Amino acid sequence: MKIIVHADAEGAARAGARIVAEVVRRKPNAVLGLATGHTPLELYGELIRMHREEGLDFSRVTTFNLDEYRDLPPGHPASYHAYMEKNLFRHINVPGQNIHIPDGRAEDVPAFCEVFEESIRKAGGVDLQILGVGTNGHIGFNEPSSDFRSRTHLARLTESTRRDNAFAFENSETTPPHAITMGLGTIMDSRSILFLALGERKAQIVADAVEGPVTEMVPASVLQGHPDVTVILDEPAASRLRRVARV
Ligand code: GLP
């Protein structure tokens, strides 16, 4: 794992966006794995700026999102479909038919999950997967004790995740209890991974994921076994790491 620590969230977001931009410039038909949450917002903002001001071209890019809540009504503002549209897709030129986000309303979930996996394979696999992390170590919606080999599936959210994500809903009771998520095995198949964590809230789980034992109780620790992971942190998120090189 390559660990890069920036003084603040803005520097971290810019560094992350530079990595994404390099992949897209080197391979104009790159396949990007995308995440939601607060963490990648500034990174997406920087990609939008690069698209507008530097001509960063997404016209041949394909994207796969990690996850989506189960059963949200179409267009629900807390859906990850709405998040992606608002925070990235409507501002750049990735073609609609190249965008893949799990369909939380799929009737036959196992069949949908198989098709989603097959679409990733047909696209040639994910070149760069962007990841945030939940305070309990989840990536995508792979909660503690998820199988490291899991593929895209219907996952049950823990109470702590529902509390963390309740800001987007009325309260944790109305936060959906399930989501469709890429599995840990799906994520580990990506050629490279950009793992972004910001803020003091994430300091302990970052230390556990990066320096702690590899255990299914900390899903993000699976990344220690991936050959090409760049971890980008701000100072507060890095504050509990013992071995880091600061930039
Ligand atoms: C959600 C998403 C994750 C994300 C996590 C952290 O649960 N499913 O993909 O990484 O939240 O969110 P935030 O970046 O808001 O801390």
PDB file of C-alpha atoms and ligand atoms in Angstrom:
ATOM      1  CA  MET A   1       0.000   0.000   0.000  1.00  0.00           C
ATOM      2  CA  LYS A   2       1.266   3.428  -0.888  1.00  0.00           C
ATOM      3  CA  ILE A   3       0.169   5.936   1.769  1.00  0.00           C
ATOM      4  CA  ILE A   4       0.057   9.630   1.005  1.00  0.00           C
ATOM      5  CA  VAL A   5      -0.910  12.158   3.669  1.00  0.00           C
ATOM      6  CA  HIS A   6      -1.951  15.689   2.814  1.00  0.00           C
ATOM      7  CA  ALA A   7      -2.281  18.569   5.235  1.00  0.00           C
ATOM      8  CA  ASP A   8      -5.955  19.015   4.446  1.00  0.00           C
ATOM      9  CA  ALA A   9      -8.931  17.480   2.690  1.00  0.00           C
ATOM     10  CA  GLU A  10      -8.594  19.792  -0.293  1.00  0.00           C
ATOM     11  CA  GLY A  11      -5.023  18.664  -1.006  1.00  0.00           C
ATOM     12  CA  ALA A  12      -6.081  15.029  -0.612  1.00  0.00           C
ATOM     13  CA  ALA A  13      -8.994  15.492  -3.028  1.00  0.00           C
ATOM     14  CA  ARG A  14      -6.764  17.176  -5.603  1.00  0.00           C
ATOM     15  CA  ALA A  15      -4.178  14.390  -5.347  1.00  0.00           C
ATOM     16  CA  GLY A  16      -6.928  11.793  -5.775  1.00  0.00           C
ATOM     17  CA  ALA A  17      -8.352  13.584  -8.806  1.00  0.00           C
ATOM     18  CA  ARG A  18      -4.875  13.729 -10.380  1.00  0.00           C
ATOM     19  CA  ILE A  19      -4.616   9.948 -10.117  1.00  0.00           C
ATOM     20  CA  VAL A  20      -8.036   9.492 -11.751  1.00  0.00           C
ATOM     21  CA  ALA A  21      -7.130  11.996 -14.492  1.00  0.00           C
ATOM     22  CA  GLU A  22      -3.837  10.209 -15.217  1.00  0.00           C
ATOM     23  CA  VAL A  23      -5.690   6.932 -15.724  1.00  0.00           C
ATOM     24  CA  VAL A  24      -8.211   8.578 -18.070  1.00  0.00           C
ATOM     25  CA  ARG A  25      -5.494  10.380 -20.059  1.00  0.00           C
ATOM     26  CA  ARG A  26      -3.377   7.248 -20.393  1.00  0.00           C
ATOM     27  CA  LYS A  27      -6.402   5.105 -21.301  1.00  0.00           C
ATOM     28  CA  PRO A  28      -9.271   7.186 -22.729  1.00  0.00           C
ATOM     29  CA  ASN A  29     -11.630   4.170 -22.553  1.00  0.00           C
ATOM     30  CA  ALA A  30     -10.746   3.478 -18.916  1.00  0.00           C
ATOM     31  CA  VAL A  31     -13.211   1.736 -16.618  1.00  0.00           C
ATOM     32  CA  LEU A  32     -13.664   3.613 -13.354  1.00  0.00           C
ATOM     33  CA  GLY A  33     -15.202   2.224 -10.171  1.00  0.00           C
ATOM     34  CA  LEU A  34     -16.980   4.998  -8.282  1.00  0.00           C
ATOM     35  CA  ALA A  35     -17.977   5.538  -4.664  1.00  0.00           C
ATOM     36  CA  THR A  36     -20.480   7.793  -2.928  1.00  0.00           C
ATOM     37  CA  GLY A  37     -20.523   9.431   0.527  1.00  0.00           C
ATOM     38  CA  HIS A  38     -19.054  12.740   1.631  1.00  0.00           C
ATOM     39  CA  THR A  39     -15.462  11.639   1.114  1.00  0.00           C
ATOM     40  CA  PRO A  40     -15.153  11.752  -2.710  1.00  0.00           C
ATOM     41  CA  LEU A  41     -17.223  14.940  -3.154  1.00  0.00           C
ATOM     42  CA  GLU A  42     -14.265  17.302  -3.507  1.00  0.00           C
ATOM     43  CA  LEU A  43     -12.440  14.806  -5.707  1.00  0.00           C
ATOM     44  CA  TYR A  44     -15.456  14.779  -8.046  1.00  0.00           C
ATOM     45  CA  GLY A  45     -15.519  18.584  -7.903  1.00  0.00           C
ATOM     46  CA  GLU A  46     -11.896  18.654  -9.026  1.00  0.00           C
ATOM     47  CA  LEU A  47     -12.615  16.208 -11.887  1.00  0.00           C
ATOM     48  CA  ILE A  48     -15.450  18.505 -13.009  1.00  0.00           C
ATOM     49  CA  ARG A  49     -13.033  21.456 -12.933  1.00  0.00           C
ATOM     50  CA  MET A  50     -10.472  19.486 -14.962  1.00  0.00           C
ATOM     51  CA  HIS A  51     -13.165  18.567 -17.480  1.00  0.00           C
ATOM     52  CA  ARG A  52     -14.227  22.211 -17.878  1.00  0.00           C
ATOM     53  CA  GLU A  53     -10.879  23.932 -17.727  1.00  0.00           C
ATOM     54  CA  GLU A  54      -8.413  21.343 -18.965  1.00  0.00           C
ATOM     55  CA  GLY A  55     -10.572  19.358 -21.363  1.00  0.00           C
ATOM     56  CA  LEU A  56     -10.381  16.112 -19.388  1.00  0.00           C
ATOM     57  CA  ASP A  57     -12.447  13.868 -21.635  1.00  0.00           C
ATOM     58  CA  PHE A  58     -14.778  11.186 -20.293  1.00  0.00           C
ATOM     59  CA  SER A  59     -16.509  10.458 -23.611  1.00  0.00           C
ATOM     60  CA  ARG A  60     -15.063   6.919 -23.819  1.00  0.00           C
ATOM     61  CA  VAL A  61     -14.966   6.191 -20.086  1.00  0.00           C
ATOM     62  CA  THR A  62     -17.182   3.514 -18.517  1.00  0.00           C
ATOM     63  CA  THR A  63     -18.199   3.678 -14.862  1.00  0.00           C
ATOM     64  CA  PHE A  64     -19.440   1.184 -12.295  1.00  0.00           C
ATOM     65  CA  ASN A  65     -20.723   2.344  -8.931  1.00  0.00           C
ATOM     66  CA  LEU A  66     -20.112   0.262  -5.853  1.00  0.00           C
ATOM     67  CA  ASP A  67     -23.586   0.185  -4.403  1.00  0.00           C
ATOM     68  CA  GLU A  68     -27.174   1.398  -4.153  1.00  0.00           C
ATOM     69  CA  TYR A  69     -29.832   1.194  -1.450  1.00  0.00           C
ATOM     70  CA  ARG A  70     -32.495  -1.453  -1.869  1.00  0.00           C
ATOM     71  CA  ASP A  71     -36.007  -0.324  -2.804  1.00  0.00           C
ATOM     72  CA  LEU A  72     -35.741   3.460  -2.788  1.00  0.00           C
ATOM     73  CA  PRO A  73     -38.457   5.063  -4.908  1.00  0.00           C
ATOM     74  CA  PRO A  74     -37.153   6.285  -8.286  1.00  0.00           C
ATOM     75  CA  GLY A  75     -35.438   9.636  -8.042  1.00  0.00           C
ATOM     76  CA  HIS A  76     -35.256   9.551  -4.224  1.00  0.00           C
ATOM     77  CA  PRO A  77     -32.815  12.337  -3.345  1.00  0.00           C
ATOM     78  CA  ALA A  78     -30.867  10.031  -0.997  1.00  0.00           C
ATOM     79  CA  SER A  79     -30.311   7.401  -3.692  1.00  0.00           C
ATOM     80  CA  TYR A  80     -26.801   6.941  -5.024  1.00  0.00           C
ATOM     81  CA  HIS A  81     -28.238   7.400  -8.529  1.00  0.00           C
ATOM     82  CA  ALA A  82     -29.291  10.932  -7.522  1.00  0.00           C
ATOM     83  CA  TYR A  83     -25.965  11.551  -5.762  1.00  0.00           C
ATOM     84  CA  MET A  84     -23.922  10.586  -8.828  1.00  0.00           C
ATOM     85  CA  GLU A  85     -26.071  12.609 -11.203  1.00  0.00           C
ATOM     86  CA  LYS A  86     -25.896  15.699  -8.991  1.00  0.00           C
ATOM     87  CA  ASN A  87     -22.249  15.516  -7.993  1.00  0.00           C
ATOM     88  CA  LEU A  88     -20.570  14.206 -11.132  1.00  0.00           C
ATOM     89  CA  PHE A  89     -22.410  12.854 -14.142  1.00  0.00           C
ATOM     90  CA  ARG A  90     -24.437  15.914 -15.115  1.00  0.00           C
ATOM     91  CA  HIS A  91     -21.248  18.005 -15.136  1.00  0.00           C
ATOM     92  CA  ILE A  92     -18.987  15.797 -17.278  1.00  0.00           C
ATOM     93  CA  ASN A  93     -19.325  14.048 -20.628  1.00  0.00           C
ATOM     94  CA  VAL A  94     -19.512  10.372 -19.698  1.00  0.00           C
ATOM     95  CA  PRO A  95     -22.211   8.875 -21.980  1.00  0.00           C
ATOM     96  CA  GLY A  96     -25.327   7.670 -20.174  1.00  0.00           C
ATOM     97  CA  GLN A  97     -25.050   4.190 -21.665  1.00  0.00           C
ATOM     98  CA  ASN A  98     -21.573   3.797 -20.128  1.00  0.00           C
ATOM     99  CA  ILE A  99     -22.855   4.423 -16.579  1.00  0.00           C
ATOM    100  CA  HIS A 100     -23.638   1.423 -14.370  1.00  0.00           C
ATOM    101  CA  ILE A 101     -25.131   1.773 -10.891  1.00  0.00           C
ATOM    102  CA  PRO A 102     -26.722  -1.185  -9.097  1.00  0.00           C
ATOM    103  CA  ASP A 103     -30.495  -1.098  -9.529  1.00  0.00           C
ATOM    104  CA  GLY A 104     -31.895  -1.065  -6.014  1.00  0.00           C
ATOM    105  CA  ARG A 105     -35.338  -1.901  -7.387  1.00  0.00           C
ATOM    106  CA  ALA A 106     -34.297  -4.997  -9.340  1.00  0.00           C
ATOM    107  CA  GLU A 107     -36.990  -7.662  -9.011  1.00  0.00           C
ATOM    108  CA  ASP A 108     -34.682 -10.637  -9.311  1.00  0.00           C
ATOM    109  CA  VAL A 109     -31.694  -9.535  -7.244  1.00  0.00           C
ATOM    110  CA  PRO A 110     -29.401 -12.558  -7.802  1.00  0.00           C
ATOM    111  CA  ALA A 111     -29.986 -12.329 -11.582  1.00  0.00           C
ATOM    112  CA  PHE A 112     -29.336  -8.590 -11.504  1.00  0.00           C
ATOM    113  CA  CYS A 113     -26.106  -9.106  -9.544  1.00  0.00           C
ATOM    114  CA  GLU A 114     -24.876 -11.659 -12.075  1.00  0.00           C
ATOM    115  CA  VAL A 115     -25.589  -9.285 -14.944  1.00  0.00           C
ATOM    116  CA  PHE A 116     -23.748  -6.493 -13.103  1.00  0.00           C
ATOM    117  CA  GLU A 117     -20.673  -8.719 -12.634  1.00  0.00           C
ATOM    118  CA  GLU A 118     -20.865  -9.775 -16.274  1.00  0.00           C
ATOM    119  CA  SER A 119     -21.014  -6.123 -17.392  1.00  0.00           C
ATOM    120  CA  ILE A 120     -17.828  -5.395 -15.452  1.00  0.00           C
ATOM    121  CA  ARG A 121     -16.122  -8.371 -17.110  1.00  0.00           C
ATOM    122  CA  LYS A 122     -17.362  -7.375 -20.584  1.00  0.00           C
ATOM    123  CA  ALA A 123     -16.053  -3.838 -20.062  1.00  0.00           C
ATOM    124  CA  GLY A 124     -12.617  -5.371 -19.445  1.00  0.00           C
ATOM    125  CA  GLY A 125     -12.567  -5.047 -15.644  1.00  0.00           C
ATOM    126  CA  VAL A 126     -12.182  -1.969 -13.480  1.00  0.00           C
ATOM    127  CA  ASP A 127      -8.950  -0.034 -14.066  1.00  0.00           C
ATOM    128  CA  LEU A 128      -9.242   2.212 -11.018  1.00  0.00           C
ATOM    129  CA  GLN A 129     -11.673   1.774  -8.143  1.00  0.00           C
ATOM    130  CA  ILE A 130     -12.290   4.773  -5.876  1.00  0.00           C
ATOM    131  CA  LEU A 131     -13.151   3.776  -2.301  1.00  0.00           C
ATOM    132  CA  GLY A 132     -14.182   5.514   0.887  1.00  0.00           C
ATOM    133  CA  VAL A 133     -14.590   3.674   4.171  1.00  0.00           C
ATOM    134  CA  GLY A 134     -17.345   3.465   6.754  1.00  0.00           C
ATOM    135  CA  THR A 135     -16.457   4.066  10.410  1.00  0.00           C
ATOM    136  CA  ASN A 136     -16.883   0.321  11.000  1.00  0.00           C
ATOM    137  CA  GLY A 137     -14.517  -0.544   8.138  1.00  0.00           C
ATOM    138  CA  HIS A 138     -17.077  -1.263   5.441  1.00  0.00           C
ATOM    139  CA  ILE A 139     -16.203  -0.659   1.798  1.00  0.00           C
ATOM    140  CA  GLY A 140     -19.118  -0.408  -0.608  1.00  0.00           C
ATOM    141  CA  PHE A 141     -21.715  -1.874   1.737  1.00  0.00           C
ATOM    142  CA  ASN A 142     -19.607  -4.874   2.726  1.00  0.00           C
ATOM    143  CA  GLU A 143     -20.089  -4.801   6.471  1.00  0.00           C
ATOM    144  CA  PRO A 144     -17.896  -6.487   9.106  1.00  0.00           C
ATOM    145  CA  SER A 145     -17.813 -10.287   8.698  1.00  0.00           C
ATOM    146  CA  SER A 146     -18.435 -10.092   4.916  1.00  0.00           C
ATOM    147  CA  ASP A 147     -16.674 -12.816   2.960  1.00  0.00           C
ATOM    148  CA  PHE A 148     -13.445 -11.588   1.334  1.00  0.00           C
ATOM    149  CA  ARG A 149     -14.399 -13.528  -1.831  1.00  0.00           C
ATOM    150  CA  SER A 150     -17.940 -12.119  -2.113  1.00  0.00           C
ATOM    151  CA  ARG A 151     -19.287 -10.867  -5.441  1.00  0.00           C
ATOM    152  CA  THR A 152     -22.085  -8.337  -6.099  1.00  0.00           C
ATOM    153  CA  HIS A 153     -24.915  -9.196  -3.709  1.00  0.00           C
ATOM    154  CA  LEU A 154     -27.725  -7.949  -1.490  1.00  0.00           C
ATOM    155  CA  ALA A 155     -26.222  -6.848   1.826  1.00  0.00           C
ATOM    156  CA  ARG A 156     -27.785  -6.119   5.169  1.00  0.00           C
ATOM    157  CA  LEU A 157     -26.657  -2.829   6.714  1.00  0.00           C
ATOM    158  CA  THR A 158     -25.542  -2.746  10.342  1.00  0.00           C
ATOM    159  CA  GLU A 159     -27.245  -0.429  12.817  1.00  0.00           C
ATOM    160  CA  SER A 160     -24.080   1.693  13.028  1.00  0.00           C
ATOM    161  CA  THR A 161     -24.039   2.195   9.242  1.00  0.00           C
ATOM    162  CA  ARG A 162     -27.729   3.072   9.234  1.00  0.00           C
ATOM    163  CA  ARG A 163     -27.032   5.653  11.958  1.00  0.00           C
ATOM    164  CA  ASP A 164     -24.014   7.050  10.044  1.00  0.00           C
ATOM    165  CA  ASN A 165     -26.072   7.346   6.855  1.00  0.00           C
ATOM    166  CA  ALA A 166     -29.269   8.629   8.494  1.00  0.00           C
ATOM    167  CA  PHE A 167     -28.351  12.247   7.622  1.00  0.00           C
ATOM    168  CA  ALA A 168     -29.689  11.598   4.102  1.00  0.00           C
ATOM    169  CA  PHE A 169     -33.005  10.218   5.394  1.00  0.00           C
ATOM    170  CA  GLU A 170     -35.364  11.366   8.122  1.00  0.00           C
ATOM    171  CA  ASN A 171     -33.681   9.165  10.715  1.00  0.00           C
ATOM    172  CA  SER A 172     -31.940   5.799  11.031  1.00  0.00           C
ATOM    173  CA  GLU A 173     -35.351   4.055  11.136  1.00  0.00           C
ATOM    174  CA  THR A 174     -36.141   5.258   7.613  1.00  0.00           C
ATOM    175  CA  THR A 175     -32.634   4.480   6.310  1.00  0.00           C
ATOM    176  CA  PRO A 176     -33.019   1.392   4.113  1.00  0.00           C
ATOM    177  CA  PRO A 177     -31.890  -1.813   5.839  1.00  0.00           C
ATOM    178  CA  HIS A 178     -30.475  -3.369   2.657  1.00  0.00           C
ATOM    179  CA  ALA A 179     -28.357  -2.416  -0.327  1.00  0.00           C
ATOM    180  CA  ILE A 180     -26.941  -4.026  -3.441  1.00  0.00           C
ATOM    181  CA  THR A 181     -23.163  -3.800  -3.337  1.00  0.00           C
ATOM    182  CA  MET A 182     -20.155  -5.026  -5.246  1.00  0.00           C
ATOM    183  CA  GLY A 183     -18.552  -7.745  -3.156  1.00  0.00           C
ATOM    184  CA  LEU A 184     -15.082  -7.645  -1.654  1.00  0.00           C
ATOM    185  CA  GLY A 185     -13.933 -10.114  -4.325  1.00  0.00           C
ATOM    186  CA  THR A 186     -15.350  -7.804  -7.013  1.00  0.00           C
ATOM    187  CA  ILE A 187     -13.492  -4.825  -5.527  1.00  0.00           C
ATOM    188  CA  MET A 188     -10.236  -6.788  -5.199  1.00  0.00           C
ATOM    189  CA  ASP A 189     -10.367  -7.647  -8.926  1.00  0.00           C
ATOM    190  CA  SER A 190      -9.849  -3.948  -9.819  1.00  0.00           C
ATOM    191  CA  ARG A 191      -6.434  -3.312 -11.344  1.00  0.00           C
ATOM    192  CA  SER A 192      -5.783  -0.407  -8.995  1.00  0.00           C
ATOM    193  CA  ILE A 193      -7.512   1.141  -6.021  1.00  0.00           C
ATOM    194  CA  LEU A 194      -7.649   4.670  -4.677  1.00  0.00           C
ATOM    195  CA  PHE A 195      -8.635   4.551  -1.030  1.00  0.00           C
ATOM    196  CA  LEU A 196      -9.597   7.940   0.317  1.00  0.00           C
ATOM    197  CA  ALA A 197     -10.351   8.795   3.957  1.00  0.00           C
ATOM    198  CA  LEU A 198     -10.758  12.214   5.524  1.00  0.00           C
ATOM    199  CA  GLY A 199     -11.203  13.566   9.016  1.00  0.00           C
ATOM    200  CA  GLU A 200     -10.558  12.483  12.594  1.00  0.00           C
ATOM    201  CA  ARG A 201     -13.700  10.295  12.557  1.00  0.00           C
ATOM    202  CA  LYS A 202     -11.890   7.910  10.246  1.00  0.00           C
ATOM    203  CA  ALA A 203      -8.520   7.864  12.054  1.00  0.00           C
ATOM    204  CA  GLN A 204      -9.070   4.664  14.026  1.00  0.00           C
ATOM    205  CA  ILE A 205     -10.584   2.651  11.198  1.00  0.00           C
ATOM    206  CA  VAL A 206      -7.820   3.810   8.829  1.00  0.00           C
ATOM    207  CA  ALA A 207      -5.200   2.559  11.314  1.00  0.00           C
ATOM    208  CA  ASP A 208      -7.079  -0.729  11.715  1.00  0.00           C
ATOM    209  CA  ALA A 209      -7.494  -1.177   7.949  1.00  0.00           C
ATOM    210  CA  VAL A 210      -3.945  -0.230   6.979  1.00  0.00           C
ATOM    211  CA  GLU A 211      -1.801  -1.411   9.905  1.00  0.00           C
ATOM    212  CA  GLY A 212      -4.033  -3.837  11.780  1.00  0.00           C
ATOM    213  CA  PRO A 213      -4.568  -7.543  11.182  1.00  0.00           C
ATOM    214  CA  VAL A 214      -6.280  -8.611   7.961  1.00  0.00           C
ATOM    215  CA  THR A 215      -9.638  -9.767   9.230  1.00  0.00           C
ATOM    216  CA  GLU A 216     -13.178 -10.061   7.938  1.00  0.00           C
ATOM    217  CA  MET A 217     -14.228  -7.971  10.947  1.00  0.00           C
ATOM    218  CA  VAL A 218     -12.488  -5.008   9.234  1.00  0.00           C
ATOM    219  CA  PRO A 219     -13.555  -5.381   5.593  1.00  0.00           C
ATOM    220  CA  ALA A 220     -11.185  -2.633   4.365  1.00  0.00           C
ATOM    221  CA  SER A 221      -8.210  -4.621   5.714  1.00  0.00           C
ATOM    222  CA  VAL A 222      -8.646  -6.953   2.710  1.00  0.00           C
ATOM    223  CA  LEU A 223      -6.961  -4.173   0.700  1.00  0.00           C
ATOM    224  CA  GLN A 224      -3.614  -5.000   2.353  1.00  0.00           C
ATOM    225  CA  GLY A 225      -3.524  -8.003   0.002  1.00  0.00           C
ATOM    226  CA  HIS A 226      -4.063  -5.944  -3.171  1.00  0.00           C
ATOM    227  CA  PRO A 227      -0.943  -5.216  -5.267  1.00  0.00           C
ATOM    228  CA  ASP A 228      -1.825  -1.626  -6.260  1.00  0.00           C
ATOM    229  CA  VAL A 229      -3.558   0.458  -3.592  1.00  0.00           C
ATOM    230  CA  THR A 230      -2.914   4.160  -3.052  1.00  0.00           C
ATOM    231  CA  VAL A 231      -4.226   5.426   0.277  1.00  0.00           C
ATOM    232  CA  ILE A 232      -4.789   9.180   0.334  1.00  0.00           C
ATOM    233  CA  LEU A 233      -5.499  10.775   3.697  1.00  0.00           C
ATOM    234  CA  ASP A 234      -5.658  14.170   5.313  1.00  0.00           C
ATOM    235  CA  GLU A 235      -3.675  14.709   8.534  1.00  0.00           C
ATOM    236  CA  PRO A 236      -6.609  14.021  10.886  1.00  0.00           C
ATOM    237  CA  ALA A 237      -7.435  10.702   9.177  1.00  0.00           C
ATOM    238  CA  ALA A 238      -3.745   9.717   9.346  1.00  0.00           C
ATOM    239  CA  SER A 239      -3.339  10.697  12.988  1.00  0.00           C
ATOM    240  CA  ARG A 240      -3.409   7.140  14.364  1.00  0.00           C
ATOM    241  CA  LEU A 241      -1.041   5.592  11.837  1.00  0.00           C
ATOM    242  CA  ARG A 242       2.362   4.651  13.142  1.00  0.00           C
ATOM    243  CA  ARG A 243       4.315   4.480   9.870  1.00  0.00           C
ATOM    244  CA  VAL A 244       3.567   7.157   7.269  1.00  0.00           C
ATOM    245  CA  ALA A 245       5.444   9.398   4.871  1.00  0.00           C
ATOM    246  CA  ARG A 246       3.928  12.868   4.787  1.00  0.00           C
ATOM    247  CA  VAL A 247       3.997  15.076   1.688  1.00  0.00           C
TER     248      VAL A 247
HETATM  249  C1  GLP B   1     -21.549   4.675   2.613  1.00  0.00           C
HETATM  250  C2  GLP B   1     -21.106   4.083   1.283  1.00  0.00           C
HETATM  251  C3  GLP B   1     -19.622   3.821   1.248  1.00  0.00           C
HETATM  252  C4  GLP B   1     -18.875   5.026   1.773  1.00  0.00           C
HETATM  253  C5  GLP B   1     -19.242   5.240   3.225  1.00  0.00           C
HETATM  254  C6  GLP B   1     -18.489   6.383   3.887  1.00  0.00           C
HETATM  255  O1  GLP B   1     -21.971   3.721   3.534  1.00  0.00           O
HETATM  256  N1  GLP B   1     -21.804   2.890   0.951  1.00  0.00           N
HETATM  257  O2  GLP B   1     -19.236   3.514  -0.080  1.00  0.00           O
HETATM  258  O3  GLP B   1     -17.493   4.843   1.645  1.00  0.00           O
HETATM  259  O4  GLP B   1     -20.629   5.498   3.274  1.00  0.00           O
HETATM  260  O5  GLP B   1     -19.178   7.578   3.734  1.00  0.00           O
HETATM  261  P1  GLP B   1     -18.577   9.016   3.991  1.00  0.00           P
HETATM  262  O6  GLP B   1     -17.614   9.250   2.884  1.00  0.00           O
HETATM  263  O7  GLP B   1     -19.771   9.917   3.935  1.00  0.00           O
HETATM  264  O8  GLP B   1     -17.922   8.976   5.324  1.00  0.00           O
END
